[in-house]
Short mmCIF file of C-alpha atoms and ligand atoms in Angstrom, two decimals:
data_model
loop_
_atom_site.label_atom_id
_atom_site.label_comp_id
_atom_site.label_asym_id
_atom_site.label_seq_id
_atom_site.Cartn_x
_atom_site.Cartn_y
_atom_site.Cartn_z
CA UNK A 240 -37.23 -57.47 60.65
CA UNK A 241 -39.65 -54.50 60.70
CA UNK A 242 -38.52 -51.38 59.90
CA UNK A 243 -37.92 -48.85 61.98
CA UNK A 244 -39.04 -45.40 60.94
CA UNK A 245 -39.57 -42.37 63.49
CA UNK A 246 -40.89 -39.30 62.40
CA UNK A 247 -39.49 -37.25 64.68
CA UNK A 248 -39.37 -32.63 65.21
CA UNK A 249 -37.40 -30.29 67.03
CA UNK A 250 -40.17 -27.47 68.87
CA UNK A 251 -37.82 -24.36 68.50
CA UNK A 252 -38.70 -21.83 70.98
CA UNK A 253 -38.73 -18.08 70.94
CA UNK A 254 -38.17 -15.71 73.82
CA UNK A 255 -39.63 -16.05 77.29
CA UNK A 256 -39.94 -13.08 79.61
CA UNK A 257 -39.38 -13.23 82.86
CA UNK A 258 -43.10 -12.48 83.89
CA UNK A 259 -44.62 -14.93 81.15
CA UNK A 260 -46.95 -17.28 83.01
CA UNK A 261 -46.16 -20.58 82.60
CA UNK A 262 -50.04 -21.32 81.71
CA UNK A 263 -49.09 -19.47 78.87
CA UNK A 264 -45.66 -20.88 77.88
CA UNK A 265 -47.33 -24.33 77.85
CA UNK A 266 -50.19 -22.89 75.57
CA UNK A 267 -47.33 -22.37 73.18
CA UNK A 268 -46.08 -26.10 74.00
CA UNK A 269 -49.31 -27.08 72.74
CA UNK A 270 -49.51 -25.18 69.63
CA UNK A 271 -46.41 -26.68 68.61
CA UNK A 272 -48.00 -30.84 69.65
CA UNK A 273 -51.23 -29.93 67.87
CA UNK A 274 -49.00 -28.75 64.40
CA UNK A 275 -46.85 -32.19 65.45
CA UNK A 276 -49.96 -34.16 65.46
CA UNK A 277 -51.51 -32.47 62.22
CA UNK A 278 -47.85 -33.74 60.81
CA UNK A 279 -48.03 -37.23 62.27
CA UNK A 280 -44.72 -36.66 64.15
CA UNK A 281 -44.08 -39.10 66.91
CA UNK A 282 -41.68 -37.55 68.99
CA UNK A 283 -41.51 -33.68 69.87
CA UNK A 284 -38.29 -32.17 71.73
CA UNK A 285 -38.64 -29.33 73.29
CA UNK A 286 -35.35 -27.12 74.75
CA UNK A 287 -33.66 -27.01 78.22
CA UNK A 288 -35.58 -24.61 80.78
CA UNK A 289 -38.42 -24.85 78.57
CA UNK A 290 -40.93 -23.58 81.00
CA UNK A 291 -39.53 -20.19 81.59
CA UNK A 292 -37.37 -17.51 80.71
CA UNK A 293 -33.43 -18.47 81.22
CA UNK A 294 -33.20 -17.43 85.15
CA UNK A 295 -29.20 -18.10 85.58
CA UNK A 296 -28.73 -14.44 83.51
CA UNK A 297 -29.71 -13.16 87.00
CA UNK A 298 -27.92 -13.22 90.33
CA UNK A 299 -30.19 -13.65 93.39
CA UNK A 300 -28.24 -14.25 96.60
CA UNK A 301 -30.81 -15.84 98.92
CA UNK A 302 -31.01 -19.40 97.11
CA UNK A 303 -34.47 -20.03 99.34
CA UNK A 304 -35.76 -16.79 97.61
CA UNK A 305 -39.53 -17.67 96.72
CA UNK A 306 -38.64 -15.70 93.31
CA UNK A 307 -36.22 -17.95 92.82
CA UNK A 308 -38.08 -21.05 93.69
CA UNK A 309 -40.92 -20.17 90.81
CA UNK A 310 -38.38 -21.00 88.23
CA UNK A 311 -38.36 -24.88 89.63
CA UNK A 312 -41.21 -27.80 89.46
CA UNK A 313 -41.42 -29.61 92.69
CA UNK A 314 -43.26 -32.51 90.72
CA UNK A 315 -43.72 -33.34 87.00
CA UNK A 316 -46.06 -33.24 85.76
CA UNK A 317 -46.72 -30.32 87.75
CA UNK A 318 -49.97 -28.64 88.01
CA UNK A 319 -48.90 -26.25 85.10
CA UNK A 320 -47.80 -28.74 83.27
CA UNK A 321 -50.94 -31.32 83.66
CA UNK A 322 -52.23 -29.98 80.67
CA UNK A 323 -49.16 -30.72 78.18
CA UNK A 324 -49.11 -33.95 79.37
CA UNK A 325 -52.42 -35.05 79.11
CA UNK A 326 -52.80 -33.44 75.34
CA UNK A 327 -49.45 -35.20 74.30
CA UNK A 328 -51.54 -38.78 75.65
CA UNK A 329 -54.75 -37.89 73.50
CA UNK A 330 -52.88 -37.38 70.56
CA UNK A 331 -50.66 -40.09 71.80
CA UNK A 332 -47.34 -38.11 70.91
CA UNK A 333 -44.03 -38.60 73.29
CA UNK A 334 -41.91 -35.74 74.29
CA UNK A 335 -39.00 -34.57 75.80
CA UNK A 336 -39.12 -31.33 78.28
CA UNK A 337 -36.69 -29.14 79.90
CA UNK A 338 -37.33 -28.00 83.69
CA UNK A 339 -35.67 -26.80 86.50
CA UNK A 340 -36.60 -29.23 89.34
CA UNK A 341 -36.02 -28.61 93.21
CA UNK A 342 -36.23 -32.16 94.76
CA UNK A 343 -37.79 -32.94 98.29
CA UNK A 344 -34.67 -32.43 99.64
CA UNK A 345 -33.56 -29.20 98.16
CA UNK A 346 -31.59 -29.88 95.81
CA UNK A 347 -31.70 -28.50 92.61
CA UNK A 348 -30.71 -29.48 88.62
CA UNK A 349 -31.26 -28.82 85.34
CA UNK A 350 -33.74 -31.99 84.09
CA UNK A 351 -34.99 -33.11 81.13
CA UNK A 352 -37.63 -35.92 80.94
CA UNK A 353 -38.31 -38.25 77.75
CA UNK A 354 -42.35 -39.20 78.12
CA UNK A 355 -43.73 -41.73 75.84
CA UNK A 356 -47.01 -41.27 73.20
CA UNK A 357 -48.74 -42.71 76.28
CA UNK A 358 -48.17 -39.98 78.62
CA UNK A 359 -45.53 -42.14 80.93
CA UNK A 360 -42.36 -40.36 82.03
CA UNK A 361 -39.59 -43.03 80.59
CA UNK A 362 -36.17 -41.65 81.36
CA UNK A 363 -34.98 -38.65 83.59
CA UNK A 364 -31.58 -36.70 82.96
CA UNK A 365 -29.95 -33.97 84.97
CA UNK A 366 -27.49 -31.98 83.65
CA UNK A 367 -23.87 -33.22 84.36
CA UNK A 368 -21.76 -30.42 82.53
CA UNK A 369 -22.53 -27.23 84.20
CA UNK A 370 -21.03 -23.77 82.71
CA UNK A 371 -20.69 -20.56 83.73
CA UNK A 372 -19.72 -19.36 87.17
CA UNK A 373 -21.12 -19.93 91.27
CA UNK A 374 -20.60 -16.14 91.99
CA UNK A 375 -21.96 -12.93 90.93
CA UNK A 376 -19.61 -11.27 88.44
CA UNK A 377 -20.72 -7.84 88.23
CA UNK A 378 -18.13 -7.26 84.68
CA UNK A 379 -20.69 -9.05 83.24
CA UNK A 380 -23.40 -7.84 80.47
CA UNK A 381 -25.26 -10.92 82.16
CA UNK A 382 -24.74 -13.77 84.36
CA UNK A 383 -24.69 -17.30 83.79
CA UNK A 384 -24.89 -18.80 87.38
CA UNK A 385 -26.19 -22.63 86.05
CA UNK A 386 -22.95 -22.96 88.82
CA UNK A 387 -24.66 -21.66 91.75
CA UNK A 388 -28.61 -22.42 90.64
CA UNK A 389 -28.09 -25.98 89.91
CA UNK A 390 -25.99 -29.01 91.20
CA UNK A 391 -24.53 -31.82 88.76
CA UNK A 392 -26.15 -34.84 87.64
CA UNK A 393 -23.72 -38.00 88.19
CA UNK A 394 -24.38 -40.32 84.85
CA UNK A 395 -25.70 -40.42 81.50
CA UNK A 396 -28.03 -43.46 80.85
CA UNK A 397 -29.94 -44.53 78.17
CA UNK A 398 -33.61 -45.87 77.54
CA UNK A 399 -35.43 -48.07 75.48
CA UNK A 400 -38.17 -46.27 74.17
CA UNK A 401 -39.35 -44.83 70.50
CA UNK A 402 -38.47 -48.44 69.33
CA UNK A 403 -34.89 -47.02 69.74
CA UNK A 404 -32.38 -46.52 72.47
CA UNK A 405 -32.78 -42.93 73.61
CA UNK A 406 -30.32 -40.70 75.71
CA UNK A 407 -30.43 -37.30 76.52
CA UNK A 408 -27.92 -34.40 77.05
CA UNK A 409 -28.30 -30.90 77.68
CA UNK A 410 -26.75 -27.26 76.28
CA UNK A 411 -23.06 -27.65 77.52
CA UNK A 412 -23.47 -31.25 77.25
CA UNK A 413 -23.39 -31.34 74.02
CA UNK A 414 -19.80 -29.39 73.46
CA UNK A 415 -18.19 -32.59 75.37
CA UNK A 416 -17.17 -35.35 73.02
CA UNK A 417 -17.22 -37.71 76.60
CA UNK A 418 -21.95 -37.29 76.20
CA UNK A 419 -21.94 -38.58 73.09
CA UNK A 420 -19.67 -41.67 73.85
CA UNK A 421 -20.96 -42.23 76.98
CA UNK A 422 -24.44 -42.35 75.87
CA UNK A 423 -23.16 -44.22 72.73
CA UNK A 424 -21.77 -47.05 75.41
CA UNK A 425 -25.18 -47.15 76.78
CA UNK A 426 -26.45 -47.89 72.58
CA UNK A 427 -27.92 -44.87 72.30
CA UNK A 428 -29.69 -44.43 68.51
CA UNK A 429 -31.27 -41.03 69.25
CA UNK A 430 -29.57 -38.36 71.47
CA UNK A 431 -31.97 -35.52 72.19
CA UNK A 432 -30.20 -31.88 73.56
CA UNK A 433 -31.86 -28.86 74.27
CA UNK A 434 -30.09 -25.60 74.76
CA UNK A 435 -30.10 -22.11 76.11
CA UNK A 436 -26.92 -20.30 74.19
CA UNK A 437 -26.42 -17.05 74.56
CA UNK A 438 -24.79 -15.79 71.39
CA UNK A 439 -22.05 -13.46 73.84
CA UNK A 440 -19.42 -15.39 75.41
CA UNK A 441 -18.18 -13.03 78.25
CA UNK A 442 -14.82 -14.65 78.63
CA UNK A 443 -14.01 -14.65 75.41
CA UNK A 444 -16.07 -12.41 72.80
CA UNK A 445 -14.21 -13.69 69.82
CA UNK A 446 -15.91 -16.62 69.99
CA UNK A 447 -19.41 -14.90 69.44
CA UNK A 448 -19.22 -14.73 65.76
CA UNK A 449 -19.03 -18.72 65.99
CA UNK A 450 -21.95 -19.67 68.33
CA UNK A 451 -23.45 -21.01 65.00
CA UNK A 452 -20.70 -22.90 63.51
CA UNK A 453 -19.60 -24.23 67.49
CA UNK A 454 -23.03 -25.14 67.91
CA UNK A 455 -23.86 -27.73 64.72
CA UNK A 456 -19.42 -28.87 64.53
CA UNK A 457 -19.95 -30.37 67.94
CA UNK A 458 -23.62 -31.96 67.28
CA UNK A 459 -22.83 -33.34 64.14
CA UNK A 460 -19.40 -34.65 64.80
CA UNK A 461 -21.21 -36.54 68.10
CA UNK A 462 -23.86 -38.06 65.76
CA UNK A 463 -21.01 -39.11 63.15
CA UNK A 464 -18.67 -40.37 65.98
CA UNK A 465 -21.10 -42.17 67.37
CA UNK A 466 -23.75 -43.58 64.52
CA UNK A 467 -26.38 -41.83 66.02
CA UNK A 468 -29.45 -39.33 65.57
CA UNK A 469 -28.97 -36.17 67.41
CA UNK A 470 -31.59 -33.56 67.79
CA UNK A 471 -30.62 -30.34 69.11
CA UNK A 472 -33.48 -27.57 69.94
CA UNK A 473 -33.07 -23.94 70.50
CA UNK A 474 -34.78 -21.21 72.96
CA UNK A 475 -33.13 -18.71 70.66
CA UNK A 476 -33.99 -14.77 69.82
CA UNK A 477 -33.54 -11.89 72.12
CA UNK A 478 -34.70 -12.66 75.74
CA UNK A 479 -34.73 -10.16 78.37
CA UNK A 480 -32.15 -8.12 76.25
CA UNK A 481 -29.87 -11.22 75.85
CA UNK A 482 -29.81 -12.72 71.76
CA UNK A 483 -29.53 -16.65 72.20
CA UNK A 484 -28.64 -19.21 69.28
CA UNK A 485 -31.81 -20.59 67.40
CA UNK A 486 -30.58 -22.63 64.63
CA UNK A 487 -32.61 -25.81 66.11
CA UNK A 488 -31.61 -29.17 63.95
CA UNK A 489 -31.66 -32.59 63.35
CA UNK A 490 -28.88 -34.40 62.65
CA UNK A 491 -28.36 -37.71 61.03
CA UNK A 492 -25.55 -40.80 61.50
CA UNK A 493 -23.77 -39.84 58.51
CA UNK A 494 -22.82 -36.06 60.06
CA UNK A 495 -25.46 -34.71 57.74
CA UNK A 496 -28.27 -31.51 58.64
CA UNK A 497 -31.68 -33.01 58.08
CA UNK A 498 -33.96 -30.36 58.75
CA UNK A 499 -32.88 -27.34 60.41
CA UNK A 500 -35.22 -24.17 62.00
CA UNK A 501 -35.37 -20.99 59.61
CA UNK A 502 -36.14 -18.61 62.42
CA UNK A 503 -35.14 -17.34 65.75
CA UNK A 504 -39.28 -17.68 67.25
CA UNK A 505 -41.63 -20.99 68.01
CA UNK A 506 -40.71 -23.40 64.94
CA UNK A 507 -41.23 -26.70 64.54
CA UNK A 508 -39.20 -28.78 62.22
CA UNK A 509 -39.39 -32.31 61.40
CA UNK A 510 -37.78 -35.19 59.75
CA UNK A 511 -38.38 -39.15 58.96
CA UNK A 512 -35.45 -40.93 60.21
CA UNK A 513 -34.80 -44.36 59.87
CA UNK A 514 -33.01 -46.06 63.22
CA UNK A 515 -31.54 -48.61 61.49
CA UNK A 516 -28.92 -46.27 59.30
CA UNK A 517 -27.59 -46.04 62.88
CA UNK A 518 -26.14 -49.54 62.28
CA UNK A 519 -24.62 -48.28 58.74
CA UNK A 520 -21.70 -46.74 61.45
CA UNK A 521 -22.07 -48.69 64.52
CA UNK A 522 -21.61 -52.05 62.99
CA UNK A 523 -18.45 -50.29 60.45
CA UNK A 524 -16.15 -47.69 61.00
CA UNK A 525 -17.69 -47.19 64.62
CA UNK A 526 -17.56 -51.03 65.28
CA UNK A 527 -16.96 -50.09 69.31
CA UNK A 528 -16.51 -53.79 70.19
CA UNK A 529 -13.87 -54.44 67.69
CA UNK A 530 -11.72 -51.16 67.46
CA UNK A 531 -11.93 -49.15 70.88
CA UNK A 532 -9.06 -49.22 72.63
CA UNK A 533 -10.26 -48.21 76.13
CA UNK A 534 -6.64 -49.85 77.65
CA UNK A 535 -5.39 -46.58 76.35
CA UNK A 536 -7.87 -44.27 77.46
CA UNK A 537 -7.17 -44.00 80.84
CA UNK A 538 -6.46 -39.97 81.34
CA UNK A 539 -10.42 -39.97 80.38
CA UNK A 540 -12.00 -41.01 83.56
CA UNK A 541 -8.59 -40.59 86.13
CA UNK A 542 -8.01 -37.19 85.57
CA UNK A 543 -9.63 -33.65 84.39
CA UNK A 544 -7.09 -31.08 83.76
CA UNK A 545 -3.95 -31.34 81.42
CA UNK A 546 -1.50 -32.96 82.58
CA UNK A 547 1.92 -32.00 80.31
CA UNK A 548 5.17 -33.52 79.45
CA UNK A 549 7.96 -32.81 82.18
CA UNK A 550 9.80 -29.26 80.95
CA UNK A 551 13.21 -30.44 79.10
N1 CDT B 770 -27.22 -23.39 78.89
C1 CDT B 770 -25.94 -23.62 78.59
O1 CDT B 770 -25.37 -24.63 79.00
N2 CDT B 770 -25.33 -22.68 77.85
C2 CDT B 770 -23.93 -22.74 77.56
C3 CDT B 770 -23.37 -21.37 77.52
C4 CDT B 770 -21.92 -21.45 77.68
S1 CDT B 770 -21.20 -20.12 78.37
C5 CDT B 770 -21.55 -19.91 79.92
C6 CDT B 770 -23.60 -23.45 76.26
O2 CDT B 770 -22.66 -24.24 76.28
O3 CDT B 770 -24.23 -23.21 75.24
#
């Protein structure tokens, strides 16, 4: 059997301001392909919303505000985004991109699409876990209205692509142990997530201390869990006033860090990974078809809340 080696890099990315063109935030894209192509990497991921700054800090009441609408692609590629698509094709590198995307019908979600070194889109995911809130909460330092701005995607599937089985999950996504074993169901060998985390958790600031920690315990128990690659990629530093996680990595099957972003601006990290360690879990300790016990899972999929023992 040939081998199957990937190189593979996670396209960290700095602030965006509100009023950054998006000519010139896919300029940026394509510094980071060009280093990727000097590097021989295959397969770029770049983070959630990649195309502009992270719009849900802000409440705008009028959801057919044309502000509001300049956040969202209508198509993709889109005309701004022509260009990254047609310089991944020449130097025949895949991606995966973040966009909001307002459908033909209005409705609105939090995408990511996986495009192959030819330029084709592959696989499309929308966001099923959204956080935050649907109303403006003026207590706030900042809002986080991914509630109101977006509506829920319904599934997780997987692709064959990358001589792999990709899926894809995004920010909140990835705190759920249900992506990772959904996608895992589906065979997924390489999970790609990009993220938006603001560092301050509002509801609970105790928790800001451990963005860091939260952020890499959740990836790399999903990979372990679920004998899988996981890369995770950052828009992290201080945007518009509000300090987001970097700490961009990629994660192997065995739990472990294999590269991991140094900085909280445009980086682009990279690592070799071989898809067939995947099987080193999957066909072992994570041996689905011979030791799940789905019989016994039932609360999973019938309800979502707690539901505790009778009081004595
Ligand atoms: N973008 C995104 O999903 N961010 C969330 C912030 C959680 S708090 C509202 C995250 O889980 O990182």
């Amino acid at each position: 059997m040939a081998e199957r080696n990937l190189r593979v890099a996670a396209a960290q990315m700095g602030p965006i301001t509100k009023n950054e063109p998006k000519a010139a935030v896919v300029g940026r894209l394509i510094t980071h392909l060009k280093l990727a192509s000097e590097e021989n990497v295959e397969l770029v991921v770049f983070p959630e919303l990649t195309l502009t700054t992270f719009f849900p800090r802000w409440f705008v009441e009028d959801e057919d505000d044309l502000e509001l609408d300049s956040f969202y692609e209508t198509s993709m590629p889109s005309a701004e985004t022509e260009f990254l698509f047609s310089t991944a094709k020449d130097l025949g590198i895949g991606f995966c991109l973040g966009y909001a995307e307002l459908t033909e019908s209005g409705e609105r979600y939090n995408t990511q699409v996986l495009v192959n070194g030819g330029g084709e889109i592959v696989g499309k995911y929308r966001k099923v876990h959204l956080p935050g809130h649907e109303e403006h909460e003026p207590w706030r330092e900042f809002q986080h209205l991914e509630r109101r701005y977006f509506k829920a995607g319904g599934s997780f599937p997987t692709w064959r692509a990358f001589e792999s089985v990709v899926g894809m999950a995004i920010c909140n996504d990835r705190r759920w142990s249900e992506t990772y074993r959904s996608l895992a169901l589906g065979g997924a060998e390489l999970i790609l997530i990009g993220y938006n985390t603001p560092i301050h958790y509002a509801p609970d600031p105790s928790q800001d201390r451990l963005a860091s920690f939260h952020s890499r315990l959740v990836m790399q128990a999903g990979a372990y869990q679920n004998g899988c690659y996981v890369i995770g990629v950052a828009k992290g530093g201080i945007e518009e006033g509000v300090e987001s996680l970097s700490d961009s990595c990629i994660i192997g099957p065995s739990g472990e860090i294999l590269a991991e972003a140094k900085t909280d601006g445009d980086e682009l990290i990279i690592a070799d990974i071989d898809l067939d360690i995947c099987k080193n879990y999957k066909q072992t300790l994570f041996d689905f078809a011979r030791y799940r016990k789905p019989e016994t899972y039932g609360a999973i999929t019938n309800q979502t809340g707690a539901i505790l023992p009778e009081e004595l």
